[in-house]
Short mmCIF file of C-alpha atoms and ligand atoms in Angstrom, two decimals:
data_model
loop_
_atom_site.label_atom_id
_atom_site.label_comp_id
_atom_site.label_asym_id
_atom_site.label_seq_id
_atom_site.Cartn_x
_atom_site.Cartn_y
_atom_site.Cartn_z
CA UNK X 1 -75.08 58.56 30.67
CA UNK X 2 -73.23 59.65 33.79
CA UNK X 3 -70.15 61.19 32.12
CA UNK X 4 -70.50 63.07 28.84
CA UNK X 5 -66.84 63.98 28.37
CA UNK X 6 -64.12 61.73 29.73
CA UNK X 7 -60.36 61.91 29.92
CA UNK X 8 -58.97 58.39 29.85
CA UNK X 9 -55.48 57.96 31.28
CA UNK X 10 -53.62 54.85 30.17
CA UNK X 11 -50.14 54.02 31.35
CA UNK X 12 -47.52 53.27 28.73
CA UNK X 13 -46.47 50.26 30.76
CA UNK X 14 -49.81 48.58 30.25
CA UNK X 15 -49.23 48.59 26.47
CA UNK X 16 -46.39 46.10 26.91
CA UNK X 17 -48.67 43.19 27.73
CA UNK X 18 -46.42 40.21 28.40
CA UNK X 19 -43.46 41.80 26.68
CA UNK X 20 -40.49 43.39 28.47
CA UNK X 21 -40.92 46.68 26.61
CA UNK X 22 -42.50 48.16 23.50
CA UNK X 23 -46.04 47.73 22.24
CA UNK X 24 -47.98 44.47 22.32
CA UNK X 25 -50.33 44.34 19.35
CA UNK X 26 -52.70 42.20 21.38
CA UNK X 27 -52.90 44.78 24.19
CA UNK X 28 -53.24 47.59 21.70
CA UNK X 29 -56.14 45.75 20.05
CA UNK X 30 -57.79 45.27 23.44
CA UNK X 31 -57.58 48.99 24.28
CA UNK X 32 -58.92 49.92 20.88
CA UNK X 33 -62.00 47.72 21.48
CA UNK X 34 -62.54 49.20 24.94
CA UNK X 35 -62.29 52.73 23.53
CA UNK X 36 -64.61 51.82 20.66
CA UNK X 37 -67.26 50.78 23.19
CA UNK X 38 -66.76 54.04 25.05
CA UNK X 39 -67.22 56.04 21.85
CA UNK X 40 -70.40 54.11 21.01
CA UNK X 41 -72.04 55.36 24.20
CA UNK X 42 -71.98 58.82 22.62
CA UNK X 43 -69.57 60.20 25.22
CA UNK X 44 -66.74 62.47 24.12
CA UNK X 45 -63.43 60.70 24.63
CA UNK X 46 -60.03 62.28 25.21
CA UNK X 47 -56.98 60.15 26.02
CA UNK X 48 -53.55 60.62 27.56
CA UNK X 49 -51.21 57.66 27.31
CA UNK X 50 -47.89 57.42 29.13
CA UNK X 51 -44.52 56.37 27.78
CA UNK X 52 -43.18 54.07 30.48
CA UNK X 53 -43.04 51.05 28.14
CA UNK X 54 -40.40 52.88 26.11
CA UNK X 55 -38.65 55.43 28.32
CA UNK X 56 -39.01 57.18 31.65
CA UNK X 57 -36.96 60.26 32.47
CA UNK X 58 -36.22 59.23 36.03
CA UNK X 59 -35.08 55.76 35.01
CA UNK X 60 -32.67 57.43 32.63
CA UNK X 61 -31.35 59.63 35.44
CA UNK X 62 -30.60 56.50 37.47
CA UNK X 63 -28.38 55.41 34.59
CA UNK X 64 -26.62 58.78 34.33
CA UNK X 65 -28.87 60.51 31.76
CA UNK X 66 -29.50 64.25 32.09
CA UNK X 67 -32.96 64.79 33.62
CA UNK X 68 -34.29 67.30 31.13
CA UNK X 69 -33.11 65.36 28.09
CA UNK X 70 -34.38 62.14 29.65
CA UNK X 71 -37.77 63.74 30.16
CA UNK X 72 -37.89 64.85 26.53
CA UNK X 73 -37.14 61.27 25.54
CA UNK X 74 -40.04 60.18 27.76
CA UNK X 75 -42.35 62.72 26.14
CA UNK X 76 -41.34 61.47 22.70
CA UNK X 77 -42.16 57.95 23.90
CA UNK X 78 -45.72 59.10 24.60
CA UNK X 79 -45.93 60.33 21.02
CA UNK X 80 -44.98 56.87 19.71
CA UNK X 81 -47.66 55.25 21.88
CA UNK X 82 -50.24 57.83 20.84
CA UNK X 83 -49.56 57.22 17.14
CA UNK X 84 -49.97 53.48 17.74
CA UNK X 85 -53.29 54.07 19.48
CA UNK X 86 -54.46 56.43 16.73
CA UNK X 87 -53.55 53.86 14.08
CA UNK X 88 -55.47 51.17 15.96
CA UNK X 89 -58.55 53.35 16.36
CA UNK X 90 -58.53 54.49 12.75
CA UNK X 91 -58.35 50.89 11.59
CA UNK X 92 -61.71 50.48 13.31
CA UNK X 93 -62.98 53.61 11.54
CA UNK X 94 -62.93 55.73 14.68
CA UNK X 95 -61.84 59.25 13.71
CA UNK X 96 -58.95 60.19 15.97
CA UNK X 97 -56.80 63.29 16.18
CA UNK X 98 -53.49 63.86 17.97
CA UNK X 99 -53.02 67.20 19.75
CA UNK X 100 -49.52 67.34 21.12
CA UNK X 101 -47.90 69.21 23.99
CA UNK X 102 -44.71 69.28 21.91
CA UNK X 103 -45.01 70.75 18.41
CA UNK X 104 -44.58 67.91 15.94
CA UNK X 105 -45.78 69.07 12.58
CA UNK X 106 -47.13 66.49 10.21
CA UNK X 107 -48.04 64.11 13.02
CA UNK X 108 -50.08 66.12 15.50
CA UNK X 109 -51.86 69.42 15.92
CA UNK X 110 -51.31 71.72 18.86
CA UNK X 111 -52.81 70.83 22.22
CA UNK X 112 -54.99 73.87 22.83
CA UNK X 113 -58.39 73.94 24.41
CA UNK X 114 -59.93 75.40 21.28
CA UNK X 115 -58.56 72.61 19.07
CA UNK X 116 -59.60 69.93 21.52
CA UNK X 117 -63.14 71.29 21.93
CA UNK X 118 -63.58 71.46 18.16
CA UNK X 119 -62.57 67.85 17.58
CA UNK X 120 -64.42 66.46 20.61
CA UNK X 121 -67.63 68.21 19.59
CA UNK X 122 -67.23 66.68 16.12
CA UNK X 123 -67.27 63.25 17.74
CA UNK X 124 -63.59 62.54 17.20
CA UNK X 125 -61.37 60.89 19.77
CA UNK X 126 -58.67 63.31 20.90
CA UNK X 127 -55.34 61.86 22.02
CA UNK X 128 -52.92 64.21 23.77
CA UNK X 129 -49.32 63.05 23.21
CA UNK X 130 -46.18 64.84 24.39
CA UNK X 131 -47.27 65.21 28.03
CA UNK X 132 -47.46 68.76 29.27
CA UNK X 133 -44.63 69.65 26.88
CA UNK X 134 -42.38 70.33 29.86
CA UNK X 135 -39.78 68.27 31.68
CA UNK X 136 -40.21 67.47 35.40
CA UNK X 137 -43.84 66.48 34.91
CA UNK X 138 -45.60 63.16 34.32
CA UNK X 139 -48.37 62.01 32.06
CA UNK X 140 -50.65 61.90 35.13
CA UNK X 141 -50.14 65.65 35.38
CA UNK X 142 -50.69 66.00 31.63
CA UNK X 143 -53.97 64.10 32.08
CA UNK X 144 -55.09 66.40 34.90
CA UNK X 145 -54.07 69.49 32.95
CA UNK X 146 -55.87 68.44 29.76
CA UNK X 147 -58.93 67.35 31.73
CA UNK X 148 -59.10 70.78 33.35
CA UNK X 149 -58.63 72.51 29.99
CA UNK X 150 -61.38 70.59 28.21
CA UNK X 151 -63.60 70.61 31.32
CA UNK X 152 -63.83 66.84 31.36
CA UNK X 153 -66.49 65.41 33.67
CA UNK X 154 -64.07 62.81 34.99
CA UNK X 155 -60.61 61.30 34.68
CA UNK X 156 -60.73 57.54 34.20
CA UNK X 157 -57.41 56.18 35.36
CA UNK X 158 -56.87 52.65 34.11
CA UNK X 159 -54.68 50.48 36.35
CA UNK X 160 -53.80 46.85 36.90
CA UNK X 161 -56.00 46.63 39.98
CA UNK X 162 -59.67 47.44 40.48
CA UNK X 163 -59.33 50.62 42.49
CA UNK X 164 -57.60 52.25 45.44
CA UNK X 165 -56.72 50.02 48.40
CA UNK X 166 -55.52 50.73 51.92
CA UNK X 167 -52.41 48.68 51.10
CA UNK X 168 -50.80 47.22 47.97
CA UNK X 169 -53.30 44.52 46.89
CA UNK X 170 -50.65 42.80 44.76
CA UNK X 171 -48.57 42.23 47.90
CA UNK X 172 -51.18 42.10 50.67
CA UNK X 173 -54.21 39.89 49.87
CA UNK X 174 -55.99 41.35 52.91
CA UNK X 175 -55.89 44.91 51.53
CA UNK X 176 -59.28 46.63 51.50
CA UNK X 177 -60.61 48.55 48.52
CA UNK X 178 -62.28 51.93 48.90
CA UNK X 179 -65.44 52.46 46.86
CA UNK X 180 -65.37 56.21 47.27
CA UNK X 181 -62.90 58.67 48.73
CA UNK X 182 -62.77 62.42 49.10
CA UNK X 183 -59.66 64.27 47.97
CA UNK X 184 -58.96 65.17 51.61
CA UNK X 185 -59.30 61.58 52.80
CA UNK X 186 -56.89 60.42 50.10
CA UNK X 187 -54.33 62.96 51.27
CA UNK X 188 -54.89 62.19 54.95
CA UNK X 189 -54.51 58.46 54.36
CA UNK X 190 -51.48 59.08 52.12
CA UNK X 191 -53.07 57.10 49.27
CA UNK X 192 -51.34 57.33 45.91
CA UNK X 193 -53.94 57.94 43.25
CA UNK X 194 -52.09 60.18 40.84
CA UNK X 195 -48.76 61.86 41.54
CA UNK X 196 -49.08 64.83 43.87
CA UNK X 197 -48.95 67.54 41.20
CA UNK X 198 -51.67 65.83 39.19
CA UNK X 199 -53.75 65.12 42.27
CA UNK X 200 -53.57 68.74 43.41
CA UNK X 201 -54.68 69.95 40.00
CA UNK X 202 -57.71 67.67 40.10
CA UNK X 203 -58.59 68.72 43.61
CA UNK X 204 -58.31 72.44 42.85
CA UNK X 205 -60.39 72.10 39.71
CA UNK X 206 -62.84 69.67 41.21
CA UNK X 207 -62.27 66.94 38.64
CA UNK X 208 -63.40 63.53 39.93
CA UNK X 209 -61.09 60.57 39.32
CA UNK X 210 -62.20 56.98 38.87
CA UNK X 211 -59.41 54.45 39.38
CA UNK X 212 -60.48 51.21 37.71
CA UNK X 213 -59.22 47.89 36.34
CA UNK X 214 -58.34 48.49 32.70
CA UNK X 215 -57.96 44.76 32.05
CA UNK X 216 -61.56 43.92 32.84
CA UNK X 217 -63.61 44.10 29.65
CA UNK X 218 -66.41 46.65 29.35
CA UNK X 219 -65.38 48.72 32.36
CA UNK X 220 -64.91 52.04 30.55
CA UNK X 221 -68.29 51.83 28.84
CA UNK X 222 -70.03 50.81 32.05
CA UNK X 223 -68.44 53.59 34.09
CA UNK X 224 -69.58 56.14 31.50
CA UNK X 225 -73.08 54.73 31.77
CA UNK X 226 -73.09 55.08 35.55
CA UNK X 227 -72.08 51.68 36.89
CA UNK X 228 -69.75 51.80 39.87
CA UNK X 229 -66.37 50.23 39.24
CA UNK X 230 -63.15 50.71 41.13
CA UNK X 231 -62.81 53.78 43.34
CA UNK X 232 -64.34 57.21 42.82
CA UNK X 233 -62.30 60.08 44.24
CA UNK X 234 -64.19 63.37 44.41
CA UNK X 235 -64.63 66.39 46.63
N1 UDP V 1 -42.74 63.41 30.80
C1 UDP V 1 -42.34 64.73 31.01
N2 UDP V 1 -43.30 65.70 31.05
C2 UDP V 1 -44.62 65.45 30.94
C3 UDP V 1 -45.04 64.11 30.78
C4 UDP V 1 -44.09 63.10 30.71
O1 UDP V 1 -41.17 65.00 31.10
O2 UDP V 1 -45.43 66.39 31.00
C5 UDP V 1 -41.72 62.34 30.64
C6 UDP V 1 -41.17 61.82 31.97
O3 UDP V 1 -39.81 61.59 31.80
C7 UDP V 1 -41.90 60.49 32.14
C8 UDP V 1 -42.05 60.00 30.71
O4 UDP V 1 -42.29 61.22 29.98
O5 UDP V 1 -41.13 59.58 32.88
C9 UDP V 1 -43.15 59.03 30.47
O6 UDP V 1 -44.31 59.39 31.12
P1 UDP V 1 -44.90 58.58 32.38
O7 UDP V 1 -43.77 58.08 33.23
O8 UDP V 1 -45.91 59.43 33.04
O9 UDP V 1 -45.54 57.36 31.66
P2 UDP V 1 -46.37 56.13 32.29
O10 UDP V 1 -45.75 55.81 33.63
O11 UDP V 1 -47.80 56.58 32.46
O12 UDP V 1 -46.22 55.04 31.27
#
């Protein structure tokens, strides 16, 4: 096994599937199966899922919403997605705990390193809802922060494409994919891997990032086991 403890970052948007918003039960079921395979490798699995399928603070601002309140709405959206994921995993008998950045008694425990370590060591999946608990951040930054706290071996960032390209592969069919990149190269080439705050946190704490195609079955398991998929960004 290449990675013993992973932090999986899923975007909220990807939960929509073909829908315009909300949670597609089909997509949810797919993620649950992918995570189940990851758990079966024996790796410790922590997850941060975004909220973009329900609400994004900045989108709200564009419509006249206050930024801070919009961001809290976005953080609450991540809690809804996390509960959905927990429910899906528990249906498959995968013990899963929520440790939130925003106190939400009755639904989630507190996102502290101690709590996370305890549950991960017990073989439970740990989902971190509520982002960092602060406005002006993103769930990418929450993923980097939690990964640093739990000393994850890697962040696996699931996307719609199979890695980092030199141009948008959905618009330019001639775009070239990088197999590996250093943090410095990514900055130099102005490649967007995570938002800048999140990226800086990973670089400073030396947390490698694998950007991979979440919609290709078996990828998470295979990456854990050492197969190269997508793009590896490391120092
Ligand atoms: N958010 C926040 N602080 C955090 C994490 C998230 O304020 O630490 C808010 C922010 O408004 C963001 C929304 O939650 O737009 C949803 O998160 P994100 O956009 O990262 O979700 P994704 O794009 O991954 O679905």
